[in-house]
XYZ file of C-alpha atoms in Angstrom:
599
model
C 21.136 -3.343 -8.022
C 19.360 -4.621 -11.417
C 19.622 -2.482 -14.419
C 17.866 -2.992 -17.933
C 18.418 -5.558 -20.445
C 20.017 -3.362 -23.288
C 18.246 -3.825 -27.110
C 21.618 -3.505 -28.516
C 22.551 -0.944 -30.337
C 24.300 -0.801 -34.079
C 27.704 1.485 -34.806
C 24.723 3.657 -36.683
C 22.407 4.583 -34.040
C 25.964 5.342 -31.637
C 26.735 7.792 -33.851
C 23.620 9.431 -34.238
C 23.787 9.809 -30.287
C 27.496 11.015 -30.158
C 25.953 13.034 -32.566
C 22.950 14.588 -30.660
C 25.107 14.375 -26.953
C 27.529 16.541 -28.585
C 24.813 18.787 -29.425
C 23.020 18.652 -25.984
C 25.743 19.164 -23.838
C 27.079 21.924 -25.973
C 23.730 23.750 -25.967
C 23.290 23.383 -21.950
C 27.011 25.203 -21.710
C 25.615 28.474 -23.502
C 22.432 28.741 -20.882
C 25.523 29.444 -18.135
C 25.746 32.814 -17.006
C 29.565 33.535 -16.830
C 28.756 36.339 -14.061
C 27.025 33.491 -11.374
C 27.927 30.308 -13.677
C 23.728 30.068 -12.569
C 21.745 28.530 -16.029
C 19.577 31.231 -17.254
C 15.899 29.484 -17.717
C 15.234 30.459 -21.497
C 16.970 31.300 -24.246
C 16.252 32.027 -28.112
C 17.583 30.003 -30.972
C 15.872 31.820 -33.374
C 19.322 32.877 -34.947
C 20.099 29.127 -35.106
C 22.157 28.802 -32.522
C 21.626 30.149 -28.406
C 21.478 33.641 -27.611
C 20.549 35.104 -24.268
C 18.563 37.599 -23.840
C 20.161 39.908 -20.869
C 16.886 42.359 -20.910
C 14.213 40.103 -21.040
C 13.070 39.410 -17.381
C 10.982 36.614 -18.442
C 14.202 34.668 -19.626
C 16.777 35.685 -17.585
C 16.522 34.415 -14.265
C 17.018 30.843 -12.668
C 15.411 28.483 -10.282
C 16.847 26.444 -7.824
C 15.457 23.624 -10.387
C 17.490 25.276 -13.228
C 20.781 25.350 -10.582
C 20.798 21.671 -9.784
C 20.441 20.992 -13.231
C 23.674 22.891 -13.363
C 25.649 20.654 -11.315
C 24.288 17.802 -12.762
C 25.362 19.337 -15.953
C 29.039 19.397 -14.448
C 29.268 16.072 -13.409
C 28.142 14.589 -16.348
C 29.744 17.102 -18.563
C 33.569 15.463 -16.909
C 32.690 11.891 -16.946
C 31.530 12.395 -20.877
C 34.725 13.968 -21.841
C 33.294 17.536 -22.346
C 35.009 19.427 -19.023
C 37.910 18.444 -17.925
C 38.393 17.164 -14.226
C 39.436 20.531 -12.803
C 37.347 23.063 -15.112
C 34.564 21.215 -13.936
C 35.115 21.598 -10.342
C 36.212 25.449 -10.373
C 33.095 25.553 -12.454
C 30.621 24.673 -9.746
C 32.785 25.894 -6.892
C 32.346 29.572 -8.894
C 28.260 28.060 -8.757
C 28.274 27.444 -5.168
C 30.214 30.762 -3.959
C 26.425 32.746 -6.004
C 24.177 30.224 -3.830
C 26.107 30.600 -0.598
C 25.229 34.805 -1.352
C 21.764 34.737 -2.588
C 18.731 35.653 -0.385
C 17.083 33.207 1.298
C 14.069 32.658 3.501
C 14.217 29.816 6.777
C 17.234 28.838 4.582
C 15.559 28.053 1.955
C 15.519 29.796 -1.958
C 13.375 31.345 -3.765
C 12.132 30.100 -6.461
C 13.236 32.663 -8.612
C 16.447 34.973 -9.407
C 16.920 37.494 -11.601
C 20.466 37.277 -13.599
C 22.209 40.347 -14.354
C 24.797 39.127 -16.260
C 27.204 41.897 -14.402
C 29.920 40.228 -12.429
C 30.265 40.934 -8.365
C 25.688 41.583 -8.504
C 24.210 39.149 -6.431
C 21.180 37.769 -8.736
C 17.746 39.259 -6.779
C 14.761 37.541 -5.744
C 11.985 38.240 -8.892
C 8.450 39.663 -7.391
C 7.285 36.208 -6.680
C 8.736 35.662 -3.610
C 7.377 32.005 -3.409
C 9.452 29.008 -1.798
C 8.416 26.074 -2.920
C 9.145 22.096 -1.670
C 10.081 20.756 -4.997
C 12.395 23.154 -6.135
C 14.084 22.774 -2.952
C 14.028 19.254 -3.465
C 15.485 19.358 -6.284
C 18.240 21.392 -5.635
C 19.294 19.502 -2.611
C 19.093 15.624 -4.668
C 21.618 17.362 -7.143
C 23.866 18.588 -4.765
C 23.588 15.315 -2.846
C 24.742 13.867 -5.991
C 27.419 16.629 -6.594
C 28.957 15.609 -3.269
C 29.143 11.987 -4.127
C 30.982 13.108 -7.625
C 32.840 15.396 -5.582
C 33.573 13.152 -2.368
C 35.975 14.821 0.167
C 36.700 18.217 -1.052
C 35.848 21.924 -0.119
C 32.712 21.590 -2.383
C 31.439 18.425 -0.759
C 32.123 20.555 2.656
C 30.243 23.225 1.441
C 27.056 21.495 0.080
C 27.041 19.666 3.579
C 26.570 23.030 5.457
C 24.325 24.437 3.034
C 21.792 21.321 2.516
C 21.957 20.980 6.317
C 20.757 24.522 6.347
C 17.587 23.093 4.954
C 14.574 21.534 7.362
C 11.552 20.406 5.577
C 9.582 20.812 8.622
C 8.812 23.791 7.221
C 6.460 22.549 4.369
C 4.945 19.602 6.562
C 1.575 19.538 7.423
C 0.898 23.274 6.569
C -1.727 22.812 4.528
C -4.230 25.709 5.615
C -7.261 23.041 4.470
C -5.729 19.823 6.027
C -3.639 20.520 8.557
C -3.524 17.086 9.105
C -2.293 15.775 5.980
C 0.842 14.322 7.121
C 2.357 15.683 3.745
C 4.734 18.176 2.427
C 2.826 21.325 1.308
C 3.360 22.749 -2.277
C 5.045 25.698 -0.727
C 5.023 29.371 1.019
C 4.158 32.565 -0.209
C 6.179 34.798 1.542
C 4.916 37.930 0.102
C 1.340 36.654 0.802
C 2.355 34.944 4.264
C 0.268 31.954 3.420
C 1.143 28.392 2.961
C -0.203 27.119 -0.482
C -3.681 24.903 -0.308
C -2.473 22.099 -1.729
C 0.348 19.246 -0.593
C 2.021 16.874 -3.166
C -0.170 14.347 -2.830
C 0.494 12.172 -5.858
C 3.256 9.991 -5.604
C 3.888 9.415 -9.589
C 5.456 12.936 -9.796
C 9.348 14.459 -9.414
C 8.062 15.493 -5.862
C 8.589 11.998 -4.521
C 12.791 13.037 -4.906
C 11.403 15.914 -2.190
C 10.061 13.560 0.242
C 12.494 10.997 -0.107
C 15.467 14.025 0.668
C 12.901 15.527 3.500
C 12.863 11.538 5.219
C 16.532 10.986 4.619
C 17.308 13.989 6.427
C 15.081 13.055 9.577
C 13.307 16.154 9.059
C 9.501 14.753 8.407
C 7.877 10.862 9.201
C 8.175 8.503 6.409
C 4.119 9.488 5.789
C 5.289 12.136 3.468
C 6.108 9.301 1.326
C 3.718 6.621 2.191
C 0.386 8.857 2.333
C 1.209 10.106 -1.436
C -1.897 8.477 -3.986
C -0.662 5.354 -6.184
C -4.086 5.317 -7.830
C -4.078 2.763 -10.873
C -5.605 3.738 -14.560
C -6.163 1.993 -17.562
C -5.183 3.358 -21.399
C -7.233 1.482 -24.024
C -4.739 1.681 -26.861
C -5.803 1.365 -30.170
C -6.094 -2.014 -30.756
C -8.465 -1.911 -28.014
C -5.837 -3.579 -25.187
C -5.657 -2.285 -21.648
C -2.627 -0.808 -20.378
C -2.416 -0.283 -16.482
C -0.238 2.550 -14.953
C 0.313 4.217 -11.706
C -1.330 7.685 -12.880
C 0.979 10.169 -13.122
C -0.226 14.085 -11.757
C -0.532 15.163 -15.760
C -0.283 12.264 -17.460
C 3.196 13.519 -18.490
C 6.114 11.121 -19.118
C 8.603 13.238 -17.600
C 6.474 13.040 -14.118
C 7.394 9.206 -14.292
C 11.037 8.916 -15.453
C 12.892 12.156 -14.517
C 12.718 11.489 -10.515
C 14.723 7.938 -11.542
C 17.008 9.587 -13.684
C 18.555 10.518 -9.711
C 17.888 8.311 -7.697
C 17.824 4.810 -9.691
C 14.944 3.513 -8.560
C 14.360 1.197 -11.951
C 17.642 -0.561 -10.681
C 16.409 -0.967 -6.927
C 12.571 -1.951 -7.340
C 12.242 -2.579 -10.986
C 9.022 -4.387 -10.564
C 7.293 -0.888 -9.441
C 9.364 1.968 -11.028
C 10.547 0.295 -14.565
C 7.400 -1.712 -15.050
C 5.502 1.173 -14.721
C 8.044 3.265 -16.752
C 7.570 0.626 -19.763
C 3.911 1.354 -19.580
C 3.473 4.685 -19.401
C 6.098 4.728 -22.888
C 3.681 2.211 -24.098
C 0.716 4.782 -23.804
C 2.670 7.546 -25.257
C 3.739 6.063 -28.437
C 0.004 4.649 -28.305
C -1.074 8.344 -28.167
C 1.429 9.611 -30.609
C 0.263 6.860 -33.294
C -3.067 8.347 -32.978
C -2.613 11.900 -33.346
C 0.394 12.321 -35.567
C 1.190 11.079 -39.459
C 4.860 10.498 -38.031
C 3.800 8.280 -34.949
C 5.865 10.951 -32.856
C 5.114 10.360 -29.209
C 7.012 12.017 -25.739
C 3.717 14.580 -24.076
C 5.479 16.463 -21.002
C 5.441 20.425 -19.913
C 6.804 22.730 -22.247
C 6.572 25.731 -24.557
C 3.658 25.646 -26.620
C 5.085 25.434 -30.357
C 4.987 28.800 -32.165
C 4.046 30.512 -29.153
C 6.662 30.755 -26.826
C 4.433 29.935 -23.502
C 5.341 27.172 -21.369
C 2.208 24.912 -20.805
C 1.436 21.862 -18.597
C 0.659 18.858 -21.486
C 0.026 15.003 -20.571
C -2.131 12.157 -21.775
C -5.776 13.190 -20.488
C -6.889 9.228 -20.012
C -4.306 8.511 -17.343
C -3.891 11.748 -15.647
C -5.421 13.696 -12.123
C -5.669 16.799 -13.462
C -6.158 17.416 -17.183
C -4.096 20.142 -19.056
C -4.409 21.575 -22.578
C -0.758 21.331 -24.165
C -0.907 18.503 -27.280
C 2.808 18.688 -28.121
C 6.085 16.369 -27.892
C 8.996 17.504 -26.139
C 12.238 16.106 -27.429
C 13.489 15.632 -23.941
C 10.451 13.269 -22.961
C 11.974 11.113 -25.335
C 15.552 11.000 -23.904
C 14.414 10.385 -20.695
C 13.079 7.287 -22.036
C 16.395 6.270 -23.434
C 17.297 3.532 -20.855
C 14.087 1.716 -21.557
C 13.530 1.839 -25.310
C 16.571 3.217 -26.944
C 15.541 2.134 -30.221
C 12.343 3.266 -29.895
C 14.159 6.721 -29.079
C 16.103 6.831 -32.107
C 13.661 5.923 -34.119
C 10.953 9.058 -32.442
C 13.608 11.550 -32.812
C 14.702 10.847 -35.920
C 10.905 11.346 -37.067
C 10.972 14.784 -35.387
C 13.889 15.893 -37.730
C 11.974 14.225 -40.768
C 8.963 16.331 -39.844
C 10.756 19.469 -39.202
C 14.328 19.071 -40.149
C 14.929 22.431 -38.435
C 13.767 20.464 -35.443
C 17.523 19.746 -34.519
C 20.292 21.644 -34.607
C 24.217 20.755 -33.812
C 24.797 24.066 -31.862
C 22.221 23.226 -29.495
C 20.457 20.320 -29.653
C 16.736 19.911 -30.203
C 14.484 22.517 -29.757
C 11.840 22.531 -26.671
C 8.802 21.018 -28.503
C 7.232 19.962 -31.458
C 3.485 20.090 -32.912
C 2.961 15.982 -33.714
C -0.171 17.512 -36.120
C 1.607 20.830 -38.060
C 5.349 20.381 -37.344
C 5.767 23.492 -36.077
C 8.145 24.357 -33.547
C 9.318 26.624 -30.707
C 12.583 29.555 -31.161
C 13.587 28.751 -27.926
C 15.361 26.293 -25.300
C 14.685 25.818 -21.826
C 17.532 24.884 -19.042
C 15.144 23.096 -16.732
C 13.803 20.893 -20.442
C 17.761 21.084 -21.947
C 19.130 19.476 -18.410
C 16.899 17.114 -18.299
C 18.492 16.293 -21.923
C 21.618 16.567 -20.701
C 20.985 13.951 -17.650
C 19.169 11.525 -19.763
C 21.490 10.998 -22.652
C 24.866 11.278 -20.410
C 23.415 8.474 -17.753
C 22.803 6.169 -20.747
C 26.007 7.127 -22.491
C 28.063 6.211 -19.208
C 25.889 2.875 -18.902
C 26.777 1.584 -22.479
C 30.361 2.547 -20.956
C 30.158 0.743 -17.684
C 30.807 4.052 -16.152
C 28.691 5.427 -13.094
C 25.330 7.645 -13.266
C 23.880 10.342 -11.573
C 22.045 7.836 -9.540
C 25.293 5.814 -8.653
C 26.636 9.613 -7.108
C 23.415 10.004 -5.089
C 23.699 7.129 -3.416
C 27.360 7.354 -2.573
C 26.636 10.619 -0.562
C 23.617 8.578 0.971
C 26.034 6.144 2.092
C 28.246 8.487 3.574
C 25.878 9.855 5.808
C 24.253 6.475 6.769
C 20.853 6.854 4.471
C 20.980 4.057 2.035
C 19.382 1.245 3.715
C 16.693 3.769 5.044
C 16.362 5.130 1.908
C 16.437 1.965 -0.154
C 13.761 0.289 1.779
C 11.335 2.957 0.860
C 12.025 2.523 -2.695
C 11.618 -1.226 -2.223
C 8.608 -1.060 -0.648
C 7.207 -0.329 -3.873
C 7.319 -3.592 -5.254
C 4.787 -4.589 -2.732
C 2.075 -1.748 -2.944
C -1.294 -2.951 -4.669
C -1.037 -0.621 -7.494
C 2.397 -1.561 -8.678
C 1.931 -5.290 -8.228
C -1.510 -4.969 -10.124
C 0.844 -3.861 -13.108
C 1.330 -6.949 -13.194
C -2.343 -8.494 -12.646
C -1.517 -9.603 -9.135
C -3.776 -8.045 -7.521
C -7.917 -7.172 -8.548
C -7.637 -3.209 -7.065
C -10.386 -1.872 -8.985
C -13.737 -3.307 -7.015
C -14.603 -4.276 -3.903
C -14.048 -8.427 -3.030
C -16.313 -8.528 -0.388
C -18.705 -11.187 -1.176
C -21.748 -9.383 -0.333
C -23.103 -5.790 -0.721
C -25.267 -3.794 1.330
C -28.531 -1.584 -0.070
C -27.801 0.877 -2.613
C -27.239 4.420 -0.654
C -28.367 7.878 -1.711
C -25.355 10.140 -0.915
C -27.349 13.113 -0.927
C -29.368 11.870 1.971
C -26.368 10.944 4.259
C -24.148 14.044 3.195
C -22.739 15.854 6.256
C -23.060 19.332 3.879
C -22.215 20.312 0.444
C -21.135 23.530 -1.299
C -19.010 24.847 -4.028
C -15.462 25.576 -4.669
C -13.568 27.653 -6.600
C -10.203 30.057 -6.772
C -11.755 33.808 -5.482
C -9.696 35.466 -8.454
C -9.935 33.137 -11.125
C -12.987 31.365 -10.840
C -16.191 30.836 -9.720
C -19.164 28.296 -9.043
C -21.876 27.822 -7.440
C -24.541 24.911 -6.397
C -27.848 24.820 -6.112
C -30.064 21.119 -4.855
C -33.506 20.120 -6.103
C -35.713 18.005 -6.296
C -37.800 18.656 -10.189
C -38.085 15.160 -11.058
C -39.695 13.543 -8.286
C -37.626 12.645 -5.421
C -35.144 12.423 -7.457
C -32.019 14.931 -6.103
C -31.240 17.593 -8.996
C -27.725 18.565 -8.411
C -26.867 21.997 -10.685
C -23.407 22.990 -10.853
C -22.632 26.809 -12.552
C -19.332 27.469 -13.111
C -16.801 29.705 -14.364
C -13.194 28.709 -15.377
C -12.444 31.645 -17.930
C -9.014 32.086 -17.109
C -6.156 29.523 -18.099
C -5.833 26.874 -15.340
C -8.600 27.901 -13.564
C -10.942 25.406 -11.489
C -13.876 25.395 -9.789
C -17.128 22.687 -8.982
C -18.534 21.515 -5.416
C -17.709 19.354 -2.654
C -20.110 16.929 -0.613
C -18.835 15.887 2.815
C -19.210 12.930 4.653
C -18.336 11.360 8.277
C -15.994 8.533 7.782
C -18.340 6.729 4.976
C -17.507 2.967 4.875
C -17.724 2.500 1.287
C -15.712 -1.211 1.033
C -19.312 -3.383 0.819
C -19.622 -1.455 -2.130
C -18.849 -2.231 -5.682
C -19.630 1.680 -7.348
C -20.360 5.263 -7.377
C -23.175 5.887 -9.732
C -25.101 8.614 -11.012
C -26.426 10.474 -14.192
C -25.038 13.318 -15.741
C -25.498 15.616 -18.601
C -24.605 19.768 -19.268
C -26.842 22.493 -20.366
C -26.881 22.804 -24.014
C -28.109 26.426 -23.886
C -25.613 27.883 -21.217
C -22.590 25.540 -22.302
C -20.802 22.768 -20.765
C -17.150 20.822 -20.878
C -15.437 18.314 -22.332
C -15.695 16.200 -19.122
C -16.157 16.540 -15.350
C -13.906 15.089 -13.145
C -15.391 12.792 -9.865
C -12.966 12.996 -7.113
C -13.143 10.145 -4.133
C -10.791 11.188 -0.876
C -10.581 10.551 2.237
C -8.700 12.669 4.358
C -7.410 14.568 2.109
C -6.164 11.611 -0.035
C -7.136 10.553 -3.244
C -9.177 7.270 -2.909
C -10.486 7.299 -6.698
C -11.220 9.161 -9.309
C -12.447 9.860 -13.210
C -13.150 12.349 -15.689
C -16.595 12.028 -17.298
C -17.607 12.646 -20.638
C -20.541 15.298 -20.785
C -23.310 15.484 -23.153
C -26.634 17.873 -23.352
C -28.407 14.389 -22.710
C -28.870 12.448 -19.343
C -26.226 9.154 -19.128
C -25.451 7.180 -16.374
C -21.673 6.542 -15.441
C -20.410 4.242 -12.723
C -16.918 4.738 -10.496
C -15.752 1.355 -9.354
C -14.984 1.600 -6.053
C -11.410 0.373 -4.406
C -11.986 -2.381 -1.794
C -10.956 -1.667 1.972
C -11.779 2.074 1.496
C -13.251 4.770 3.478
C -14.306 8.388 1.685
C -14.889 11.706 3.512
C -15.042 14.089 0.289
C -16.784 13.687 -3.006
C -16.236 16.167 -5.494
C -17.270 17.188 -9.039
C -14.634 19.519 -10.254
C -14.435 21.548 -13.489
C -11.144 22.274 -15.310
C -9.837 24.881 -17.641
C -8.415 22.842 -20.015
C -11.880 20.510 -20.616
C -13.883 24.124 -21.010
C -11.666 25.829 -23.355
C -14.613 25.994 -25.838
C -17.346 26.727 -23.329
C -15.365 28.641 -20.025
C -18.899 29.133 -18.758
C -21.910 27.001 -17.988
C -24.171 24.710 -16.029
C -23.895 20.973 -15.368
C -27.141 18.544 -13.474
C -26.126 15.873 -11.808
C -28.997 12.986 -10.578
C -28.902 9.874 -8.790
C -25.986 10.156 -6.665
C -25.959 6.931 -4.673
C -23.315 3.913 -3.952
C -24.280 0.267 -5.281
């Protein structure tokens, strides 16, 4: 397998990690319960070093996430020098015997545990009762790669009967809108008794580690990998030059890197997983040069600076869904490490120059800076910390020619007979459109067809239309005229008050044959009396499956904006949808649309 060609690295900048992988793996250790040896999910640093906080329900509980973490933790923790050989072991035997007890549903976990801190209590299932495919996923890829640390011992034994416990069945093709899908669903509400409307869809995300275990374990087709959306965007950068990426789900960096801290897959198809790894770091120290005085760059999930609540955050040009959080999260940068190590230095070192209380050698770094004011969170989070914790003790043990997480996970693999199988998949990459157009293989953007039929108005050929929103959260509604003419009038009120909330409308079609096409065009603008977003986003699927999309600047003025259209495509959906994090400023509002038609 092909790793990365190494910028090397001077005796100054090793120290400087020792320095902060002391600190990382040392903060990690005091998130572990001693009752469960479970990582609690948050804990305060306020005092300037970790303190948990037994009463607070909010911060002490785990995830299966947060547990897998854990024994990733352990692995690395031995081969760094931090554990020794046998504390290590007893350590996540003492892990496994609280996951063999706790409550489970099909055989699956929760997704979230109270900790008690009181030895011989079996941690409880929190109110959510809510099972969901990724967590899972996760879990099971870190134990996978616990057993191939681990290989022929009572633990190994162990995580064999409990990940064969598991059948993803269970989350495939349950999507109560597209039953069809051929993906794995989100999850299951227990409580509720409902399956969750939405599958992972996006391929660019950690969920792809979830499919890959589901398909490795025979339990769903390989579509629950191949049906996932590799849509390709382009970041103009400053300088005005066009980056392409394989969108990530929130523009995040951690949505592209973490999944291959695992499973290696810059080493088996770098021409899909660590080209588009060096691009999306590309954009983010693009985006970090723009908004902050210190250039500081790394825009994943975390807790909002100086307010303690954990927020989605991305870059909004290359992302599906658009979230509000503007803030850099140390361990963004670490999982970058293997790529641009310098770069890495050099971004955390500008952290600690803008908030020198940024870092701290009891812990680590904090969760998250603000690139604009400095300010920072009081606490640490195990899912954020382990991701630390993986990233800097992979590339550690690479400088040392020792093995990684990802060498582990596919040792178990091989022991069961799943490499090749799961190889190939990873592979395949290399030869999908949207990697190889990273680099300008292939045109993916328009239709190549070499003729194009009469422009269409999709209003007229529309199967039906209405609007969509969450019943508690949201609402919208649509209403069709025709004021100017015979010109269709399109007017979209929404609602999306509450945080996350979505709403818009649909427009349905039967099997439209849009490939003799070279755009979607229309005209757009928001009411400047009732309010409007930031931007709309224009959603092309078909089945279920994202064929294109965009988010569309909005102004109290008609403009015309054009979709270019992939070639070889059919579309059965069209929607306009609304988010939260675009409306902050105006939650309520109308929005016209005119001229809906394909050219």
């Amino acid at each position: 397998m092909q790793g990365i060609a190494q910028e090397p690295l001077g005796q100054d900048e090793l120290r400087y990690l020792k320095k902060i992988e002391e600190a990382t793996f040392s903060g990690f250790e005091k998130l572990l319960d001693p009752a469960t040896g479970l990582p609690v999910d948050i804990a305060s640093v306020a005092a300037g070093d970790v303190s948990i906080l037994p009463n607070n329900a909010d911060y002490n509980k785990t995830s299966p996430t947060n547990i897998g973490l854990g024994f990733l933790y352990l692995i690395l923790a031995r081969d760094r020098g931090y554990l020794s050989q046998e504390n290590a072991y007893q350590h996540a035997l003492h892990m496994m015997d609280t996951l063999e007890r706790l409550e489970t549903y099909e055989g699956f976990l929760y997704n979230w545990y109270y900790l008690s801190n009181q030895d011989k209590k079996i941690p409880e299932v929190t109110l959510n009762r809510f099972i969901s495919s990724l967590d899972s996923g996760n879990l099971d890829i870190s134990l996978m790669a616990a057993g191939g640390a681990f290989q022929r011992t009572e633990l190994s034994s162990r995580i064999d009967r409990f990940i064969a416990n598991h059948d993803y069945y269970f989350f495939f093709n349950k999507n109560p809108n597209q039953r069809s899908s051929e993906m794995i669903n989100v999850g299951y509400d227990e409580a509720q008794k409902i399956y969750h409307g939405a599958d992972y869809s996006i391929f660019n995300t950690e969920a792809r580690m979830t499919a890959l275990v589901a398909i490795l374990k025979n339990n769903v087709p390989e579509s629950a990998w191949k049906k996932q959306a590799r849509l390709l965007r382009f970041y103009t950068t400053i300088k005005n030059e066009k980056i392409p990426v394989v969108a990530a789900w929130g523009g995040s960096l951690y949505e592209t890197l973490f999944a291959d801290e695992i499973v290696g897959g810059y080493k088996i198809a770098p021409d899909a997983f660590q080209k588009n790894a060096l691009q999306m770091i590309r954009i983010h120290q693009d985006k970090g040069r723009r908004i902050s005085r210190t250039g500081i760059w790394g825009f994943s999930n975390g807790e909002v600076p100086g307010k303690n609540r954990y927020e989605m955050a991305g870059i909004s040009e290359i992302a599906y869904n658009r979230f509000p959080g503007e803030f850099v999260t140390a361990y963004s940068s670490f999982l970058a490490l293997r790529y641009a190590p310098q770069a890495v230095i050099n971004n955390l070192k500008r952290m600690e120059i803008l908030n020198p209380k940024v870092f701290n050698s009891n812990y680590g770094f904090t969760d998250s800076i603000d690139p604009k004011s400095a300010v920072i969170n009081k606490n640490i989070l195990s899912l954020d910390k382990g991701m630390e914790v993986l990233s800097i003790g992979n590339f550690m043990n690479s400088l040392e020619g020792k093995n990684e997480i990802s060498d582990y996970f596919w040792k178990y693999a091989e022991e069961k007979g799943w490499e090749e199988k799961g190889q190939a998949l990873l592979r395949g990459e290399e030869n999908h459109p949207s990697f190889r157009a990273l680099f300008g293989l292939l045109d993916t953007d328009v239709s190549s067809n070499g003729f194009h039929l009469p422009s269409v108005d999709l209003i007229e050929v529309r199967q039906d239309m209405g609007a969509f929103y969450e019943p508690s959260r949201a609402n919208a509604s649509v209403k069709l005229s025709d004021l100017e003419g015979k010109d269709h009038i399109i007017e979209i009120q929404y609602d999306v008050s509450q945080r996350y909330a979505y709403s818009g409308i649909f427009i349905h079609y039967d099997d439209l044959d849009v490939s003799k096409y070279r755009m979607l065009t229309f005209e757009v603008k928001g009411d400047e009396m009732q309010g409007y977003p930031e931007t709309i986003k224009a959603e092309l699927k078909y089945r279920s499956e994202y064929v294109q999309f965009d988010h569309i600047p909005l102004t109290p003025v008609w403009n015309a904006k054009r979709i270019l259209v992939p070639k070889d495509s059919k579309i059965d959906e069209l929607a306009f949808v609304i988010e939260n994090a675009t409306a902050r400023n105006r939650p309520k509002g109308k929005i016209f649309i005119r001229s809906l038609a394909l050219q």
